[in-house]
């Protein structure tokens, strides 16, 4: 009775009834997951994940995209697409895998051609490439046995072996060819292995150790790349030292050594002086350009590393432009509704947190009136609300009679329930105002229709509420979002969406800090993403530092001389400085894809100096020369540039930047 009268009185705006009963008489409408602007509608899909494969969601993703294509044909005027962190990761893995396969094939072909062009001949370079392919096959087998799969970092190991592993064969073949012109096969091969072997062993040790230093970091992906790259280079050394010489013996067609070349006069002192003078412009230019090093930056935006043109990237930007929230959210889990309200209230005070999504978006907070309604329904049991349904029952006379009856209840409640008395006073006043409105014939019909509609809606709502009382809260929630809002254990989820573009690392830090102020136990993709970036960046820095220290120790153990060690390492230090200057001038930042070039270059870049110093020490005094070693160093540098430079044409922008940095 009172509820029915309140439903009728809610027609009068500004009354207590309008505030309390209004939500019970609102029409039930379909609700959708929408962006904050309302322009984008979402369907949330939780794909089955298979962590035994590189493409974790490849099968469900293909099925979803097929469904999207079919719907796109049926509804050509509606834009449809799919995005989200798992989709972006799957697409990144697919493009990376494709880029690496193509780049590796092109790199092997170009390296072989370059080998033939610089060293000369066809057979010996191809034998070195064959030895390299054998080492790569060994590495694939070892990786399968020890790790079982590749990741977004370790997938680049093939190019690493192509760019670096071929170097050992280059030095052996170059020196073998030089010695074979004047010496028999066995002697030429022995000299090539003994002389080039020293530099190869030290070079392999420095390069592989640079990779193994990644095992000392805390980031698993980097550890796997370190293990695969390090062992792969050692296997390349084994193949070039054992397999390549055997192949040279089998396939060497040179019948006899050529005449010994005439003894060359040592270069005049003036030439040595010109060599020394090179250091002056080098030093001046370097000092002049050093300030540009401080302009070098680290870009942590992972979205900018992925291939352009991907549908998932396009839709991620669409979501970002529409609501600045991307497809991210932080998750806070609480035990009861009161905690949900408290978390949402704290989140609204944070500037970098945008919208929230919780049980409160579906179930309204408890109020005295709502509790009163539920208590009334519980006492009534399963019987339907006995509400009048005919227009004739609610005319002017009936409303005035109801107002008088409410007035009598008000008098009784004044002494014991003042709050209830105030509510009844307001109800009686509203009923009298409605009765006055019904006396106007022009408005009576519309008012009676509105009253009837309110009564019908209230009856429907009360029936739904009674049905809801028969099940627990989780079962009463819509199935489509039940899993997101409430766990089977009864705990609640509060999702916090960002207000800024959190693909930018600075915005991500502000967003995560704000969420942690709301609740220190917050979790979710933004937290793990930020931690992964921190771990990767720290891991790269540690790997570079450990690699440099390891290289310094190994080079000194090789030469046992501070002077010789310094000369071998100096080109690496100057080259690293020039790299930083060049990247700054070319506006090329370090990122999570190309930053691992630093430890690789430390292990790789010192090899040239090692080979030069070893060759310089072979002959005494003025007889010192570089001979074929200089050509070998030129070729190994070019093969490394070509091997990694093939990535400069990759569609994945992160791999492209890695190729550019390595080539520089």
XYZ file of C-alpha atoms in Angstrom:
664
model
C 0.000 0.000 0.000
C 2.537 2.646 1.090
C 4.930 1.597 -1.707
C 2.104 1.972 -4.225
C 1.278 5.432 -2.893
C 4.953 6.391 -3.016
C 5.128 5.218 -6.636
C 2.158 7.467 -7.416
C 3.613 10.375 -5.447
C 6.952 10.060 -7.272
C 5.170 11.867 -10.128
C 5.722 15.039 -8.118
C 9.353 16.177 -8.582
C 11.436 17.225 -5.566
C 9.644 14.968 -3.070
C 11.153 12.232 -0.915
C 9.112 9.697 -2.880
C 10.575 10.936 -6.172
C 14.094 10.347 -4.826
C 13.467 7.006 -3.135
C 10.967 5.264 -5.355
C 12.216 6.709 -8.648
C 14.855 4.013 -9.165
C 12.231 1.300 -8.560
C 9.922 2.684 -11.244
C 12.514 3.370 -13.960
C 12.113 1.262 -17.115
C 14.669 -1.564 -17.446
C 16.892 -0.947 -20.463
C 19.589 -3.004 -22.142
C 23.028 -2.124 -20.848
C 26.242 -2.371 -22.893
C 29.965 -2.123 -22.231
C 30.787 1.252 -23.769
C 33.612 3.755 -23.890
C 33.307 6.900 -21.815
C 32.167 8.849 -24.887
C 29.581 6.207 -25.783
C 30.937 5.940 -29.349
C 32.565 2.538 -28.948
C 30.854 -0.644 -27.774
C 32.858 -3.554 -26.389
C 32.503 -7.318 -26.292
C 34.831 -8.831 -23.724
C 36.271 -12.233 -24.646
C 38.490 -14.355 -22.403
C 40.424 -16.614 -24.818
C 41.703 -20.052 -23.909
C 45.482 -19.771 -23.518
C 48.015 -22.418 -24.488
C 51.350 -21.576 -22.877
C 52.974 -24.562 -24.566
C 53.249 -22.560 -27.800
C 54.788 -19.241 -28.790
C 51.399 -18.058 -30.073
C 49.521 -18.365 -26.777
C 46.065 -17.473 -28.170
C 46.577 -18.196 -31.885
C 43.617 -20.589 -32.287
C 40.910 -18.578 -30.462
C 42.217 -15.375 -32.060
C 41.862 -16.849 -35.542
C 38.306 -17.965 -34.712
C 37.374 -14.508 -33.399
C 38.792 -12.774 -36.462
C 36.881 -15.131 -38.734
C 33.679 -14.255 -36.860
C 34.486 -10.551 -37.182
C 35.009 -10.931 -40.914
C 31.619 -12.637 -41.294
C 29.875 -9.950 -39.235
C 31.666 -7.270 -41.236
C 30.106 -8.631 -44.413
C 26.649 -8.679 -42.831
C 27.000 -5.175 -41.353
C 29.359 -3.255 -43.665
C 28.459 0.121 -42.129
C 29.713 -0.854 -38.657
C 33.430 -0.751 -37.861
C 34.537 -3.858 -35.989
C 37.929 -4.829 -34.647
C 39.773 -6.594 -31.845
C 42.520 -5.395 -29.521
C 43.743 -5.897 -25.962
C 47.052 -6.939 -24.436
C 46.847 -10.660 -25.403
C 45.943 -9.729 -28.992
C 48.751 -7.180 -29.232
C 51.216 -9.742 -27.883
C 50.023 -12.399 -30.327
C 50.320 -10.016 -33.281
C 53.746 -8.881 -32.082
C 54.927 -12.485 -31.863
C 53.599 -13.224 -35.352
C 55.229 -10.175 -36.967
C 58.486 -10.765 -35.080
C 58.596 -14.403 -36.153
C 57.905 -13.460 -39.776
C 60.468 -10.643 -39.736
C 63.151 -12.856 -38.190
C 62.597 -15.675 -40.687
C 62.807 -13.349 -43.688
C 65.706 -11.326 -42.272
C 67.682 -14.478 -41.410
C 67.331 -15.897 -44.936
C 68.262 -12.579 -46.561
C 71.156 -12.087 -44.113
C 72.661 -15.520 -44.846
C 72.502 -14.886 -48.617
C 73.994 -11.379 -48.344
C 76.718 -12.510 -45.933
C 77.697 -15.314 -48.334
C 77.817 -12.909 -51.289
C 79.809 -10.359 -49.302
C 82.197 -13.101 -48.190
C 82.793 -14.096 -51.820
C 83.238 -10.501 -52.926
C 85.769 -9.428 -50.269
C 87.770 -12.653 -49.771
C 87.336 -13.922 -53.310
C 86.223 -17.277 -54.606
C 83.008 -19.197 -54.086
C 83.853 -22.553 -52.567
C 85.583 -21.470 -49.329
C 82.980 -18.827 -48.358
C 80.193 -21.350 -48.972
C 81.977 -23.898 -46.772
C 82.126 -21.302 -43.980
C 78.406 -20.572 -44.418
C 77.683 -24.320 -44.328
C 79.625 -24.594 -41.048
C 77.556 -21.683 -39.719
C 74.281 -23.387 -40.660
C 75.427 -26.536 -38.865
C 76.108 -24.484 -35.714
C 72.674 -22.815 -36.005
C 71.053 -26.272 -36.265
C 72.946 -27.371 -33.134
C 71.698 -24.257 -31.333
C 68.085 -24.944 -32.321
C 68.409 -28.487 -30.982
C 69.999 -27.378 -27.717
C 67.351 -24.691 -27.229
C 64.600 -27.256 -27.762
C 66.135 -29.623 -25.212
C 67.032 -27.073 -22.523
C 64.399 -24.308 -22.795
C 61.747 -25.687 -25.111
C 60.684 -22.485 -26.834
C 61.693 -18.981 -27.859
C 60.360 -15.642 -26.638
C 60.133 -12.147 -28.124
C 63.762 -11.516 -27.138
C 65.419 -14.861 -27.851
C 63.802 -15.176 -31.286
C 66.561 -12.873 -32.629
C 69.304 -15.415 -31.879
C 69.501 -16.659 -35.505
C 70.521 -13.220 -36.726
C 72.987 -12.953 -33.850
C 74.707 -16.118 -35.016
C 74.614 -15.023 -38.662
C 76.040 -11.611 -37.825
C 78.660 -12.747 -35.281
C 79.194 -16.506 -35.710
C 80.393 -16.175 -39.309
C 83.266 -13.965 -38.085
C 85.238 -16.953 -36.803
C 85.094 -18.553 -40.242
C 86.032 -15.299 -41.960
C 89.318 -15.019 -40.069
C 90.203 -18.668 -40.675
C 89.400 -18.543 -44.401
C 91.141 -15.176 -44.898
C 94.327 -16.333 -43.217
C 94.140 -19.774 -44.891
C 93.885 -18.155 -48.316
C 96.841 -15.886 -47.556
C 99.030 -18.776 -46.394
C 97.826 -21.206 -49.088
C 99.300 -19.010 -51.805
C 102.798 -19.949 -50.669
C 102.460 -23.048 -48.470
C 101.097 -26.593 -48.771
C 97.603 -27.405 -47.535
C 98.458 -28.866 -44.122
C 100.894 -26.095 -43.221
C 98.608 -23.331 -44.448
C 95.689 -24.745 -42.488
C 97.789 -25.169 -39.339
C 99.037 -21.571 -39.477
C 95.506 -20.296 -40.117
C 94.087 -22.220 -37.169
C 96.899 -21.350 -34.754
C 97.126 -17.650 -35.588
C 93.415 -16.905 -36.157
C 92.463 -19.349 -33.441
C 93.904 -17.133 -30.702
C 91.751 -14.205 -31.698
C 88.767 -16.454 -32.394
C 88.894 -18.076 -28.988
C 89.214 -14.749 -27.175
C 86.571 -13.186 -29.438
C 84.163 -16.066 -28.870
C 84.834 -15.892 -25.129
C 84.133 -12.149 -24.969
C 81.053 -12.321 -27.218
C 79.529 -15.380 -25.525
C 80.356 -14.075 -22.062
C 78.596 -10.826 -22.916
C 75.475 -12.916 -23.527
C 75.985 -15.136 -20.490
C 76.069 -12.042 -18.288
C 72.328 -11.779 -18.953
C 71.927 -14.885 -16.778
C 72.838 -12.704 -13.794
C 69.807 -10.455 -14.361
C 66.320 -11.036 -12.929
C 64.411 -10.940 -16.224
C 63.650 -14.417 -17.549
C 63.304 -13.429 -21.206
C 66.720 -11.800 -21.097
C 68.174 -14.831 -19.322
C 66.916 -17.144 -22.072
C 68.363 -14.911 -24.794
C 71.664 -14.792 -22.904
C 71.844 -18.586 -22.668
C 70.852 -19.208 -26.297
C 73.098 -16.477 -27.710
C 76.097 -17.430 -25.579
C 75.941 -21.171 -26.230
C 75.143 -20.545 -29.908
C 78.340 -18.513 -30.366
C 80.398 -21.205 -28.648
C 78.856 -23.785 -30.968
C 79.768 -21.524 -33.905
C 83.373 -21.481 -32.655
C 83.362 -25.297 -32.387
C 81.931 -25.671 -35.880
C 84.356 -23.175 -37.423
C 87.328 -24.770 -35.626
C 86.467 -28.431 -36.315
C 83.962 -28.662 -39.176
C 85.272 -25.868 -41.404
C 88.919 -27.108 -41.498
C 87.668 -30.606 -42.343
C 85.554 -29.185 -45.172
C 88.524 -27.153 -46.440
C 90.645 -30.302 -46.565
C 87.914 -32.200 -48.413
C 87.120 -29.534 -50.966
C 90.402 -27.638 -51.431
C 91.137 -27.802 -55.183
C 94.348 -25.725 -55.242
C 96.923 -28.217 -56.591
C 100.100 -26.631 -55.267
C 101.174 -23.417 -53.569
C 101.982 -20.455 -55.735
C 105.378 -18.813 -55.731
C 106.247 -17.064 -52.538
C 105.362 -13.389 -52.729
C 108.283 -10.965 -52.802
C 109.353 -9.612 -49.458
C 107.842 -6.187 -48.933
C 109.868 -3.349 -47.558
C 108.624 -2.054 -44.193
C 106.549 1.117 -44.515
C 108.553 4.323 -44.222
C 108.343 6.289 -40.980
C 106.399 9.006 -42.792
C 103.534 6.521 -43.316
C 103.525 5.646 -39.618
C 103.440 9.359 -38.861
C 100.378 9.797 -41.087
C 98.675 6.966 -39.213
C 99.356 8.741 -35.944
C 98.003 12.007 -37.327
C 94.610 10.314 -37.850
C 94.154 10.491 -34.092
C 94.125 14.301 -34.089
C 90.979 14.942 -36.203
C 89.342 11.913 -34.580
C 89.930 13.350 -31.105
C 88.811 16.870 -32.083
C 85.619 15.678 -33.780
C 84.777 13.362 -30.897
C 85.249 16.024 -28.229
C 83.219 18.497 -30.277
C 80.283 16.062 -30.632
C 80.330 14.575 -27.117
C 77.638 16.969 -25.738
C 75.091 15.279 -28.047
C 75.432 12.108 -25.965
C 73.432 13.760 -23.193
C 70.468 14.176 -25.576
C 70.100 10.381 -25.896
C 66.855 9.105 -24.366
C 65.150 5.817 -23.472
C 61.663 5.340 -24.925
C 59.550 2.867 -22.943
C 56.436 3.080 -25.164
C 55.979 -0.543 -26.270
C 53.093 0.335 -28.616
C 55.476 2.384 -30.777
C 57.674 -0.689 -31.298
C 55.028 -2.808 -32.990
C 54.346 -2.988 -36.701
C 52.201 -0.265 -38.203
C 49.068 -1.257 -40.068
C 48.040 -4.076 -37.739
C 44.313 -4.122 -37.008
C 44.903 -4.563 -33.261
C 47.199 -1.509 -33.239
C 44.647 0.547 -35.151
C 41.896 -0.334 -32.668
C 44.114 0.273 -29.670
C 44.646 3.804 -30.982
C 40.891 4.157 -31.620
C 40.167 3.271 -27.988
C 42.984 5.536 -26.833
C 41.755 8.519 -28.864
C 38.181 7.969 -27.695
C 38.757 7.722 -23.960
C 42.539 8.019 -23.304
C 42.197 4.791 -21.353
C 43.669 2.258 -23.800
C 42.740 -1.358 -23.042
C 44.247 -1.341 -19.551
C 42.860 -1.522 -16.052
C 44.216 -2.112 -12.586
C 42.465 -4.642 -10.361
C 41.706 -4.309 -6.657
C 40.011 -7.212 -4.851
C 38.011 -6.544 -1.673
C 35.850 -8.611 0.666
C 32.547 -6.712 0.840
C 30.423 -3.960 -0.690
C 31.468 -1.407 1.915
C 35.105 -1.802 0.854
C 34.065 -1.426 -2.786
C 32.469 1.921 -1.972
C 35.572 3.043 -0.082
C 37.937 2.064 -2.939
C 35.801 3.809 -5.557
C 35.648 6.947 -3.381
C 39.452 7.009 -3.004
C 39.953 6.399 -6.731
C 37.799 9.416 -7.637
C 40.238 11.650 -5.740
C 43.178 10.614 -7.957
C 43.683 12.786 -11.041
C 45.352 10.095 -13.163
C 42.606 7.510 -12.573
C 39.664 7.816 -14.938
C 36.598 5.615 -14.778
C 36.018 2.739 -12.376
C 34.037 -0.425 -12.940
C 32.666 -2.421 -10.039
C 29.583 -4.064 -8.573
C 28.332 -0.546 -7.797
C 27.729 -0.025 -11.534
C 25.156 -2.820 -11.375
C 23.995 -2.942 -7.751
C 23.234 0.337 -5.971
C 24.687 0.963 -2.501
C 22.491 0.084 0.454
C 20.123 2.732 1.786
C 17.575 2.637 4.589
C 14.773 2.756 2.066
C 16.199 -0.116 0.002
C 16.722 -2.199 3.135
C 13.140 -1.425 4.161
C 11.912 -2.646 0.766
C 13.881 -5.872 0.999
C 12.737 -6.477 4.544
C 9.122 -5.972 3.466
C 9.567 -8.416 0.597
C 11.168 -11.002 2.852
C 8.228 -10.873 5.251
C 5.730 -11.172 2.369
C 7.427 -14.335 1.129
C 6.847 -15.397 -2.486
C 3.461 -13.758 -2.962
C 3.259 -11.083 -5.627
C 2.875 -7.511 -4.465
C -0.807 -6.668 -4.040
C -0.839 -3.436 -6.016
C -3.919 -1.811 -7.554
C -3.716 -2.028 -11.381
C -6.809 -0.150 -12.674
C -6.896 3.503 -13.653
C -10.348 3.934 -12.086
C -9.018 3.306 -8.600
C -6.828 6.389 -8.681
C -8.888 9.437 -9.331
C -9.066 12.703 -7.391
C -11.331 11.283 -4.697
C -9.176 8.218 -4.111
C -6.000 10.298 -3.853
C -7.516 12.683 -1.315
C -8.775 9.726 0.749
C -5.313 8.186 0.614
C -3.788 11.492 1.714
C -6.113 11.603 4.740
C -5.186 7.996 5.632
C -1.495 8.812 5.405
C -2.086 11.861 7.557
C -3.552 9.674 10.316
C -0.479 7.406 10.140
C 1.657 10.506 10.369
C 0.014 11.549 13.625
C 0.683 8.136 15.102
C 4.328 8.149 14.024
C 5.239 11.635 15.315
C 5.834 10.518 18.864
C 7.913 7.401 18.186
C 9.298 7.706 14.617
C 9.923 11.360 13.713
C 11.848 10.479 10.522
C 9.022 8.263 9.334
C 6.520 10.975 10.204
C 8.374 13.465 7.995
C 8.311 10.978 5.144
C 4.553 10.463 5.574
C 3.946 14.229 5.703
C 5.788 14.621 2.414
C 3.770 11.739 0.915
C 0.419 13.206 1.973
C 1.352 16.608 0.530
C 2.362 15.019 -2.781
C -0.902 13.069 -3.011
C -2.944 16.232 -2.472
C -0.971 18.028 -5.200
C -1.650 15.149 -7.573
C -5.367 15.200 -6.700
C -5.431 18.882 -7.554
C -3.792 18.117 -10.901
C -6.375 15.417 -11.650
C -9.168 17.965 -11.229
C -7.936 19.578 -14.435
C -9.699 17.629 -17.178
C -7.090 18.381 -19.864
C -4.366 16.764 -17.742
C -6.321 14.026 -15.962
C -5.982 11.360 -18.685
C -2.212 11.787 -19.065
C -1.722 11.798 -15.298
C -3.771 8.611 -14.826
C -1.745 6.904 -17.576
C 1.488 7.971 -15.890
C 0.257 6.666 -12.526
C -0.722 3.342 -14.090
C 2.687 3.031 -15.723
C 4.480 3.731 -12.416
C 2.378 1.116 -10.627
C 3.112 -1.480 -13.337
C 6.837 -0.787 -13.224
C 6.919 -0.948 -9.443
C 5.116 -4.295 -9.478
C 7.592 -5.641 -12.058
C 10.571 -4.391 -10.067
C 9.307 -5.881 -6.815
C 8.760 -9.229 -8.505
C 12.343 -9.126 -9.809
C 13.600 -8.184 -6.364
C 11.768 -11.122 -4.816
C 13.277 -13.438 -7.437
C 16.678 -12.035 -6.588
C 16.139 -12.749 -2.901
C 15.915 -16.446 -3.694
C 19.539 -16.613 -5.014
C 22.825 -15.178 -3.795
C 24.160 -11.923 -5.201
C 26.635 -13.462 -7.661
C 23.995 -15.644 -9.307
C 21.714 -12.634 -9.597
C 24.307 -10.739 -11.655
C 24.173 -10.833 -15.480
C 26.181 -13.796 -16.748
C 28.175 -11.667 -19.180
C 29.914 -9.669 -16.449
C 29.510 -11.943 -13.431
C 33.099 -13.211 -13.613
C 34.454 -9.664 -13.773
C 32.577 -8.278 -10.784
C 32.459 -11.038 -8.207
C 34.397 -14.227 -7.500
C 32.723 -17.507 -6.484
C 34.242 -16.941 -3.037
C 32.169 -13.771 -2.678
C 35.020 -11.266 -3.100
C 34.556 -8.207 -5.326
C 36.687 -6.699 -8.082
C 37.160 -2.964 -8.612
C 38.687 -2.106 -12.015
C 40.495 1.238 -12.259
C 40.996 2.648 -15.757
C 43.625 5.306 -16.574
C 42.855 8.848 -17.631
C 46.102 9.384 -19.557
C 47.848 7.544 -22.383
C 49.605 4.957 -20.250
C 51.576 3.553 -23.164
C 53.843 6.496 -22.329
C 56.045 5.279 -19.511
C 55.829 8.510 -17.462
C 52.013 8.405 -17.545
C 52.114 4.709 -16.645
C 54.236 5.459 -13.560
C 51.797 8.175 -12.416
C 48.838 5.865 -12.992
C 50.375 2.930 -11.109
C 51.469 5.195 -8.224
C 47.925 6.574 -7.957
C 46.436 3.071 -7.889
C 48.878 2.012 -5.183
C 47.792 4.998 -3.110
C 44.218 3.768 -3.458
C 45.234 0.237 -2.456
C 48.823 -1.068 -2.129
C 47.670 -4.576 -3.147
C 46.489 -3.466 -6.620
C 47.436 -5.833 -9.433
C 46.752 -6.294 -13.130
C 48.486 -5.817 -16.489
C 49.596 -2.188 -15.823
C 51.500 -3.323 -12.723
C 53.186 -6.303 -14.396
C 53.883 -4.249 -17.534
C 55.616 -1.485 -15.592
C 57.570 -4.018 -13.546
C 58.603 -5.853 -16.721
C 59.855 -2.625 -18.301
C 61.815 -1.835 -15.147
C 63.227 -5.372 -14.987
C 64.170 -5.335 -18.679
C 65.779 -1.910 -18.530
C 67.666 -2.804 -15.354
C 68.565 -6.188 -16.811
C 69.968 -4.626 -19.987
C 72.034 -2.171 -17.953
C 73.355 -4.945 -15.699
C 74.123 -7.179 -18.664
C 76.055 -4.347 -20.340
C 78.049 -3.601 -17.188
C 78.805 -7.266 -16.498
C 79.750 -7.786 -20.149
C 82.197 -4.863 -20.049
C 83.829 -6.146 -16.865
C 84.058 -9.670 -18.262
C 85.583 -8.392 -21.510
C 88.202 -6.378 -19.621
C 89.225 -9.441 -17.611
C 89.307 -11.811 -20.606
C 91.308 -9.429 -22.792
C 93.885 -8.948 -20.042
C 94.128 -12.715 -19.484
C 94.714 -13.102 -23.216
C 97.440 -10.468 -23.659
C 98.769 -10.346 -20.071
C 99.702 -6.740 -20.786
C 97.878 -3.582 -19.776
C 99.176 -1.740 -22.852
C 98.072 -4.415 -25.333
C 94.738 -4.837 -23.545
C 94.109 -1.090 -23.616
C 94.900 -0.902 -27.341
C 92.527 -3.807 -28.059
C 89.665 -2.247 -26.083
C 90.166 1.388 -27.129
C 88.382 1.041 -30.533
C 85.378 -0.451 -28.717
C 85.167 2.509 -26.331
C 85.511 5.067 -29.116
C 82.998 3.205 -31.280
C 80.475 3.071 -28.424
C 80.856 6.807 -27.910
C 80.358 7.440 -31.625
C 77.264 5.214 -31.578
C 75.690 7.321 -28.825
C 76.521 10.508 -30.738
C 75.117 9.123 -34.008
C 71.896 7.931 -32.345
C 71.407 11.353 -30.797
C 72.016 13.175 -34.093
C 69.665 10.801 -35.933
C 66.983 11.153 -33.233
C 67.114 7.393 -32.587
C 66.236 6.528 -28.982
C 67.076 3.419 -27.031
C 64.045 1.209 -26.409
C 63.170 -2.222 -25.042
C 63.995 -3.863 -28.376
C 67.332 -2.243 -29.275
C 68.797 -1.732 -25.805
C 70.209 -5.270 -25.809
C 72.462 -4.129 -28.661
C 74.727 -2.586 -25.997
C 75.949 -5.846 -24.370
C 76.076 -7.505 -27.816
C 78.255 -4.693 -29.185
C 80.545 -4.865 -26.175
C 81.225 -8.537 -26.787
C 81.331 -8.164 -30.577
C 83.080 -4.808 -30.892
C 86.185 -5.833 -28.964
C 86.922 -8.736 -31.353
C 88.411 -6.491 -34.046
C 90.892 -4.952 -31.646
C 91.872 -8.398 -30.345
C 92.629 -9.718 -33.846
C 94.586 -6.581 -34.791
C 96.783 -6.663 -31.702
C 97.437 -10.395 -32.078
C 98.503 -9.905 -35.710
C 100.650 -6.905 -34.779
C 102.472 -9.003 -32.175
C 103.283 -11.860 -34.587
C 106.341 -10.134 -36.122
C 108.975 -8.040 -34.362
C 109.925 -4.417 -34.953
C 109.410 -2.807 -38.334
C 108.233 -6.117 -39.872
C 104.869 -5.745 -38.136
C 101.858 -5.617 -40.438
C 98.171 -6.460 -40.478
C 98.086 -8.472 -43.716
C 94.900 -10.449 -44.350
C 93.709 -9.700 -40.797
C 92.822 -6.170 -41.882
C 90.700 -7.533 -44.731
C 89.176 -10.094 -42.344
C 88.218 -7.348 -39.883
C 86.675 -5.316 -42.686
C 84.658 -8.339 -43.773
C 83.533 -9.391 -40.270
C 82.395 -5.834 -39.598
C 80.495 -5.761 -42.883
C 78.906 -9.186 -42.307
C 77.761 -8.108 -38.850
C 76.353 -4.875 -40.287
C 74.606 -6.751 -43.084
C 73.377 -9.532 -40.800
C 71.780 -7.204 -38.289
C 71.100 -4.477 -40.854
C 68.528 -6.720 -42.541
C 66.326 -5.977 -39.539
C 66.188 -2.347 -40.637
C 63.569 -3.472 -43.167
C 61.472 -5.378 -40.619
C 57.818 -4.430 -40.178
C 58.206 -4.667 -36.381
C 59.560 -1.242 -35.494
C 61.407 -2.542 -32.439
C 63.391 -5.034 -34.516
C 63.934 -2.334 -37.120
C 65.498 -0.069 -34.487
C 67.683 -2.968 -33.282
C 68.947 -3.432 -36.830
C 69.696 0.286 -37.168
C 71.581 0.457 -33.877
C 73.629 -2.663 -34.651
C 74.458 -1.403 -38.153
C 75.521 1.983 -36.766
